Short mmCIF file of C-alpha atoms in Angstrom, two decimals:
data_model
loop_
_atom_site.label_atom_id
_atom_site.label_comp_id
_atom_site.label_asym_id
_atom_site.label_seq_id
_atom_site.Cartn_x
_atom_site.Cartn_y
_atom_site.Cartn_z
CA MET A 1 168.97 188.76 29.45
CA PRO A 2 166.81 191.07 31.25
CA VAL A 3 165.62 194.19 29.50
CA LEU A 4 167.50 197.14 31.00
CA THR A 5 165.85 200.02 29.35
CA ARG A 6 163.70 200.82 26.56
CA LEU A 7 164.33 203.27 23.32
CA ILE A 8 162.02 206.32 23.48
CA PRO A 9 161.23 208.10 20.33
CA SER A 10 162.33 211.24 20.25
CA PRO A 11 164.16 214.37 18.52
CA VAL A 12 167.81 214.43 18.45
CA VAL A 13 167.86 218.02 18.44
CA VAL A 14 165.56 220.12 20.88
CA ASP A 15 166.58 223.59 20.54
CA ILE A 16 164.24 226.30 22.67
CA ARG A 17 165.46 229.76 23.21
CA ALA A 18 165.63 233.12 22.08
CA GLY A 19 167.69 233.56 18.95
CA ALA A 20 167.47 229.73 18.08
CA LEU A 21 166.91 230.53 14.35
CA ASP A 22 170.18 232.05 14.15
CA ASP A 23 171.83 228.54 14.50
CA LEU A 24 169.23 226.65 12.43
CA ALA A 25 171.75 225.99 9.47
CA GLY A 26 174.21 224.49 11.95
CA VAL A 27 171.34 222.14 13.22
CA LEU A 28 170.41 221.09 9.87
CA ALA A 29 174.11 220.30 9.07
CA ASP A 30 174.14 217.61 11.62
CA GLN A 31 175.30 214.49 10.06
CA ARG A 32 171.97 212.82 11.28
CA ILE A 33 169.86 215.10 9.32
CA SER A 34 171.41 216.79 6.40
CA ALA A 35 175.16 216.62 5.77
CA SER A 36 174.88 217.56 2.22
CA GLY A 37 172.57 220.73 2.82
CA LYS A 38 169.92 219.34 0.27
CA LEU A 39 166.68 220.19 2.11
CA ALA A 40 163.04 220.82 1.13
CA VAL A 41 161.39 223.51 3.40
CA ALA A 42 157.64 223.61 3.54
CA ILE A 43 156.47 227.06 4.33
CA SER A 44 153.07 229.22 4.68
CA GLY A 45 152.52 232.42 2.68
CA GLY A 46 152.63 234.28 5.98
CA SER A 47 155.12 233.98 8.74
CA GLY A 48 156.96 231.37 6.74
CA ALA A 49 157.36 233.27 3.70
CA VAL A 50 158.72 236.41 5.85
CA LEU A 51 161.47 234.10 7.51
CA ARG A 52 162.47 232.60 4.01
CA GLU A 53 164.14 235.94 3.18
CA ARG A 54 165.95 235.70 6.71
CA LEU A 55 167.03 232.22 6.25
CA ALA A 56 167.62 231.57 2.68
CA PRO A 57 171.17 232.87 2.38
CA ALA A 58 172.35 230.38 5.04
CA LEU A 59 170.44 227.48 3.39
CA PRO A 60 171.65 227.51 -0.21
CA GLY A 61 171.04 223.85 -0.86
CA ALA A 62 167.39 224.24 0.01
CA ASP A 63 164.24 224.29 -2.17
CA TRP A 64 161.23 226.00 -0.77
CA TYR A 65 157.63 224.95 -1.09
CA GLU A 66 154.72 227.06 -0.29
CA VAL A 67 151.85 225.00 1.27
CA GLY A 68 148.48 226.32 0.56
CA GLY A 69 146.77 225.20 3.68
CA GLY A 70 146.18 222.59 6.12
CA THR A 71 144.38 219.93 4.21
CA LEU A 72 145.27 216.22 3.25
CA ASP A 73 145.00 217.44 -0.25
CA ASN A 74 147.72 219.87 0.37
CA ALA A 75 149.73 217.48 2.18
CA ILE A 76 149.81 214.97 -0.68
CA LYS A 77 150.50 217.81 -3.14
CA LEU A 78 153.62 218.65 -1.13
CA ALA A 79 154.70 215.14 -1.06
CA ASP A 80 154.32 214.72 -4.90
CA ALA A 81 156.14 218.01 -5.44
CA MET A 82 159.09 216.99 -3.15
CA LYS A 83 159.41 213.21 -4.00
CA SER A 84 161.82 213.66 -6.99
CA GLY A 85 164.25 216.10 -5.18
CA HIS A 86 166.52 213.55 -3.57
CA TYR A 87 166.40 215.46 -0.32
CA ASP A 88 168.07 214.34 3.02
CA ALA A 89 165.07 215.90 5.09
CA VAL A 90 161.88 218.03 5.24
CA VAL A 91 161.79 221.39 7.10
CA GLY A 92 158.34 222.40 8.38
CA LEU A 93 158.55 226.25 8.83
CA GLY A 94 155.17 227.79 9.95
CA GLY A 95 152.41 227.29 12.19
CA GLY A 96 150.43 224.06 13.00
CA LYS A 97 148.78 223.50 9.70
CA ILE A 98 152.16 223.90 7.81
CA ILE A 99 153.95 221.60 10.42
CA ASP A 100 151.35 219.00 9.92
CA CYS A 101 151.18 219.07 6.13
CA ALA A 102 155.08 218.65 6.16
CA LYS A 103 154.77 215.79 8.69
CA TYR A 104 152.70 214.00 6.55
CA ALA A 105 154.47 214.75 3.27
CA ALA A 106 157.61 213.76 4.83
CA ALA A 107 156.25 210.40 5.90
CA ARG A 108 154.88 209.95 2.73
CA ILE A 109 158.04 210.13 1.03
CA GLY A 110 160.13 208.50 3.85
CA LEU A 111 162.31 211.63 4.88
CA PRO A 112 162.83 212.92 8.54
CA LEU A 113 161.06 215.99 9.44
CA VAL A 114 162.46 219.06 11.27
CA ALA A 115 159.82 221.06 12.82
CA VAL A 116 160.40 224.86 13.10
CA PRO A 117 157.14 226.32 14.52
CA THR A 118 156.47 230.04 14.39
CA ASN A 119 153.78 229.79 17.25
CA LEU A 120 152.84 227.41 19.99
CA ALA A 121 149.20 227.08 19.60
CA HIS A 122 149.08 223.33 20.51
CA ASP A 123 151.01 220.06 21.38
CA GLY A 124 151.25 218.75 17.71
CA LEU A 125 154.51 220.47 16.86
CA CYS A 126 156.34 217.38 18.29
CA SER A 127 153.66 214.64 18.23
CA PRO A 128 153.53 211.64 16.01
CA VAL A 129 150.23 212.79 14.58
CA ALA A 130 149.25 215.07 11.69
CA THR A 131 145.98 216.63 11.78
CA LEU A 132 144.61 217.39 8.41
CA ASP A 133 141.02 218.43 6.90
CA ASN A 134 139.67 215.88 4.62
CA ASP A 135 136.38 215.22 2.68
CA ALA A 136 134.86 213.83 5.83
CA GLY A 137 135.88 216.55 8.11
CA ARG A 138 139.18 216.40 9.94
CA GLY A 139 141.38 213.20 10.25
CA SER A 140 144.37 212.30 12.48
CA TYR A 141 147.29 210.45 10.85
CA GLY A 142 149.99 208.61 12.18
CA VAL A 143 153.69 210.03 11.52
CA PRO A 144 157.23 209.69 12.66
CA THR A 145 158.20 212.14 15.37
CA PRO A 146 160.19 215.07 14.22
CA ILE A 147 163.85 214.53 14.08
CA ALA A 148 164.45 218.04 15.35
CA VAL A 149 162.73 220.84 16.87
CA VAL A 150 163.99 224.22 16.74
CA ILE A 151 161.72 227.12 18.63
CA ASP A 152 162.84 230.56 18.46
CA LEU A 153 161.32 232.49 21.23
CA ASP A 154 161.76 235.75 19.27
CA VAL A 155 159.66 234.47 16.67
CA ILE A 156 157.04 233.25 19.18
CA ARG A 157 156.67 236.47 20.84
CA ALA A 158 156.31 238.13 17.55
CA ALA A 159 153.27 235.99 16.66
CA PRO A 160 149.79 237.13 17.81
CA VAL A 161 148.99 236.37 21.47
CA ARG A 162 146.09 234.31 20.85
CA PHE A 163 148.26 231.33 19.57
CA VAL A 164 150.18 231.22 23.04
CA ARG A 165 147.06 231.50 25.00
CA SER A 166 145.87 228.31 22.73
CA GLY A 167 149.00 226.51 23.68
CA ILE A 168 148.51 227.33 27.10
CA GLY A 169 144.84 225.75 26.94
CA ASP A 170 146.13 222.72 25.41
CA ALA A 171 149.17 222.09 27.74
CA VAL A 172 146.95 222.61 30.97
CA SER A 173 144.31 220.30 29.57
CA ASN A 174 146.73 217.37 29.98
CA ILE A 175 145.91 217.26 33.56
CA SER A 176 142.43 216.20 32.93
CA CYS A 177 143.44 213.84 30.18
CA ILE A 178 145.83 211.85 32.37
CA ALA A 179 142.88 211.85 35.17
CA ASP A 180 140.57 210.31 32.27
CA TRP A 181 143.45 207.68 31.56
CA GLU A 182 143.81 206.67 34.87
CA LEU A 183 140.05 206.35 35.20
CA SER A 184 139.83 204.36 32.19
CA ASN A 185 142.54 201.99 33.76
CA ARG A 186 140.55 201.51 36.98
CA GLU A 187 137.19 200.94 35.45
CA THR A 188 137.91 199.13 32.05
CA GLY A 189 141.51 197.61 32.42
CA GLU A 190 142.85 199.77 29.66
CA SER A 191 146.48 199.62 30.05
CA ILE A 192 148.27 202.88 30.84
CA ASP A 193 152.10 203.90 30.33
CA GLY A 194 153.39 205.38 33.44
CA LEU A 195 156.13 207.23 31.69
CA ALA A 196 153.90 208.89 29.30
CA ALA A 197 151.53 209.81 31.82
CA ALA A 198 154.06 211.45 33.87
CA MET A 199 155.49 213.47 31.20
CA ALA A 200 152.33 214.75 30.08
CA ARG A 201 150.95 215.37 33.55
CA GLN A 202 154.10 217.19 34.63
CA ALA A 203 154.06 219.36 31.27
CA GLY A 204 150.48 220.49 32.25
CA GLU A 205 151.52 221.03 35.88
CA ALA A 206 154.50 223.24 34.93
CA VAL A 207 152.30 225.43 32.81
CA LEU A 208 149.41 225.69 35.25
CA ARG A 209 151.56 226.65 38.21
CA HIS A 210 154.09 228.99 36.41
CA PRO A 211 153.55 232.42 37.90
CA GLY A 212 154.41 234.17 34.68
CA GLY A 213 152.49 235.29 31.65
CA VAL A 214 152.69 235.33 27.81
CA GLU A 215 155.01 238.09 27.81
CA ASP A 216 157.93 236.41 29.80
CA ASP A 217 160.38 234.72 28.03
CA GLY A 218 160.47 232.31 31.28
CA PHE A 219 157.06 231.48 30.90
CA LEU A 220 157.19 230.87 27.08
CA GLN A 221 160.33 228.54 27.50
CA VAL A 222 158.29 226.38 30.15
CA LEU A 223 155.01 226.34 27.50
CA ALA A 224 157.35 225.28 24.65
CA GLU A 225 159.11 222.54 26.54
CA GLY A 226 155.87 221.31 27.86
CA LEU A 227 154.42 221.06 24.30
CA VAL A 228 157.37 219.39 23.11
CA LEU A 229 157.46 216.76 25.92
CA THR A 230 153.60 216.43 25.57
CA GLY A 231 154.12 215.32 21.98
CA ILE A 232 157.15 212.80 23.00
CA SER A 233 154.67 211.35 25.57
CA MET A 234 152.32 210.43 22.64
CA SER A 235 155.18 208.85 20.78
CA ILE A 236 155.95 206.84 24.01
CA SER A 237 152.55 205.80 24.48
CA GLY A 238 151.81 205.05 20.79
CA ASP A 239 148.69 207.23 20.58
CA SER A 240 147.09 210.33 21.59
CA ARG A 241 145.83 209.15 25.14
CA PRO A 242 148.22 211.27 27.26
CA ALA A 243 146.83 214.29 25.71
CA SER A 244 143.32 213.64 24.65
CA GLY A 245 140.48 213.00 26.96
CA ALA A 246 136.89 214.33 27.56
CA CYS A 247 138.16 217.88 26.88
CA HIS A 248 139.13 216.96 23.48
CA GLU A 249 135.95 215.06 23.00
CA ILE A 250 134.17 218.38 24.00
CA ASN A 251 136.36 220.32 21.43
CA HIS A 252 135.64 217.78 18.66
CA ALA A 253 132.05 218.36 19.20
CA PHE A 254 131.93 221.98 19.04
CA ASP A 255 133.89 221.56 15.67
CA ILE A 256 131.20 219.14 14.55
CA LEU A 257 128.20 220.78 15.62
CA PHE A 258 129.21 224.29 15.17
CA PRO A 259 131.95 224.34 12.52
CA LYS A 260 131.38 227.98 11.38
CA ARG A 261 131.68 229.32 14.79
CA ALA A 262 134.10 227.09 16.75
CA ALA A 263 136.81 228.77 18.76
CA SER A 264 140.52 227.62 18.75
CA HIS A 265 141.42 224.13 19.67
CA GLY A 266 143.06 225.25 22.93
CA GLU A 267 140.42 227.59 23.93
CA GLN A 268 137.90 224.73 23.59
CA VAL A 269 139.94 222.09 25.25
CA ALA A 270 140.78 224.56 28.26
CA LEU A 271 137.08 225.20 28.94
CA GLY A 272 136.55 221.35 28.51
CA ALA A 273 139.28 220.35 31.02
CA ALA A 274 137.99 222.73 33.50
CA PHE A 275 134.29 221.59 33.20
CA ALA A 276 135.55 217.78 33.14
CA MET A 277 137.59 218.33 36.39
CA HIS A 278 134.40 219.41 38.09
CA LEU A 279 132.49 216.42 36.81
CA ARG A 280 134.95 214.09 38.31
CA GLY A 281 134.61 215.66 41.65
CA ALA A 282 137.97 217.51 41.95
CA VAL A 283 136.20 220.71 42.70
CA GLU A 284 139.39 222.57 44.16
CA GLU A 285 141.57 221.29 41.03
CA SER A 286 138.70 222.51 38.72
CA ALA A 287 138.65 226.04 40.46
CA LEU A 288 142.38 226.60 40.29
CA MET A 289 142.35 225.45 36.69
CA ALA A 290 139.70 228.01 35.95
CA SER A 291 141.32 230.72 37.79
CA VAL A 292 144.68 230.15 35.89
CA LEU A 293 143.05 230.18 32.55
CA ARG A 294 141.20 233.43 33.24
CA ARG A 295 144.62 234.89 34.41
CA HIS A 296 145.70 233.97 30.83
CA ARG A 297 142.53 235.40 29.09
CA LEU A 298 141.45 231.74 28.28
CA PRO A 299 137.63 231.06 28.52
CA VAL A 300 136.05 229.15 31.49
CA THR A 301 132.53 229.27 30.24
CA PRO A 302 130.83 228.80 26.88
CA GLN A 303 129.74 232.42 26.88
CA ASP A 304 133.53 233.34 26.73
CA ILE A 305 133.75 232.17 23.19
CA GLY A 306 130.33 233.07 21.96
CA PHE A 307 128.33 230.01 22.89
CA SER A 308 125.04 229.66 25.07
CA VAL A 309 124.78 227.11 27.93
CA ASP A 310 122.43 225.24 25.88
CA GLU A 311 124.94 224.93 23.04
CA PHE A 312 127.59 223.64 25.49
CA VAL A 313 125.17 221.09 27.06
CA GLN A 314 124.48 219.96 23.57
CA ALA A 315 128.35 219.77 22.66
CA VAL A 316 128.96 217.67 26.08
CA GLU A 317 126.34 215.34 25.30
CA PHE A 318 127.56 214.65 21.63
CA ALA A 319 131.11 214.55 22.91
CA PRO A 320 131.54 210.80 23.45
CA GLN A 321 130.38 210.11 19.92
CA THR A 322 133.52 211.62 18.58
CA ARG A 323 135.82 209.08 19.95
CA PRO A 324 134.02 205.76 20.10
CA GLY A 325 135.88 203.46 22.30
CA ARG A 326 137.78 205.92 24.19
CA TYR A 327 136.68 206.02 27.97
CA THR A 328 136.47 209.47 30.03
CA ILE A 329 134.78 210.91 32.86
CA LEU A 330 131.84 211.38 30.09
CA GLU A 331 131.25 207.90 29.40
CA HIS A 332 131.81 207.06 32.88
CA LEU A 333 129.06 209.00 34.17
CA ASP A 334 126.95 208.89 31.01
CA LEU A 335 124.77 211.89 32.04
CA SER A 336 121.46 212.80 30.58
CA THR A 337 120.78 216.36 28.94
CA ASP A 338 119.35 217.61 32.18
CA GLN A 339 122.02 216.24 34.40
CA ILE A 340 124.60 217.85 32.35
CA ARG A 341 122.95 221.24 32.58
CA ASP A 342 122.62 220.66 36.37
CA ALA A 343 126.40 219.80 36.37
CA TYR A 344 127.16 222.93 34.27
CA ALA A 345 125.15 225.11 36.86
CA ASP A 346 127.07 223.63 39.85
CA TYR A 347 130.49 224.27 37.96
CA ALA A 348 129.52 228.05 36.85
CA LYS A 349 128.62 228.64 40.76
CA THR A 350 131.82 227.02 41.83
CA ILE A 351 134.28 229.05 39.76
CA ARG A 352 132.61 232.19 40.26
CA SER A 353 133.00 231.85 44.13
#
């Protein structure tokens, strides 16, 4: 019998709108999530703690756990604290570090995870990956996709705007990541999942080409949907390939080489994506990307985030070492230090014109 379709791992509920938190209790009462109302809610000491006061009356069966940070130890401690509670599900309420800790802890004790992010800083809110700091630096851990995602645009708008800008950078970088995946497919024969690639690319293009700004609900809706779709694209492909290319290698290089000076994930991948597009000869696309990033007040030169050109060149040269086995435009060109410096000079000249 022919295979007529394939099952796609995805949340059973995705609720993205202003006021979505007002209906969180109803979402959690879904028979597929928590019919009994017995929930473990992981929160931060900041935004999560504030929202606890608002949400606790509607969640009488919930136990609340404050998470200290975004480390592997924090996630393991959270799992140990929750494992004897006989819960139906775990709710991660807060920023990216809290969501990732909750993802890992839920996976460790075999419970589904409901993601309720309070900002849109990156595409990890619906991805099958938990990024946690460990003794060796930072690690990525495979986890199940969240069973539900609830994003209240009123809460997102109340968060510092730098988080939205970071999410824009991460979403737009998808365009460069897919170009790297397609390059690897042509040059090395690496298999490419067309559906995952299409979802991630269109998520990035939707954000890139939307005329709105960070203050517009319409734009925030598109950004939130794009980040969710990017996470699902990673679930479809089985790894981070749809949303991780040369731009993310450059980001990791900044984190490793300059750990005390690194900017946000989204800022660094935005800069890396615009430069990577230029490296592959997509000059017009690179200039458009840089123009849009500037409009959203994201960096397009290393000086924009406090680095010198020499430090940027050092990061680009080191970048391939951060993801051994991944093939991107950086591995393809294998540029020398002087060649990277010349390419950056050409890039800087192009985006200024």
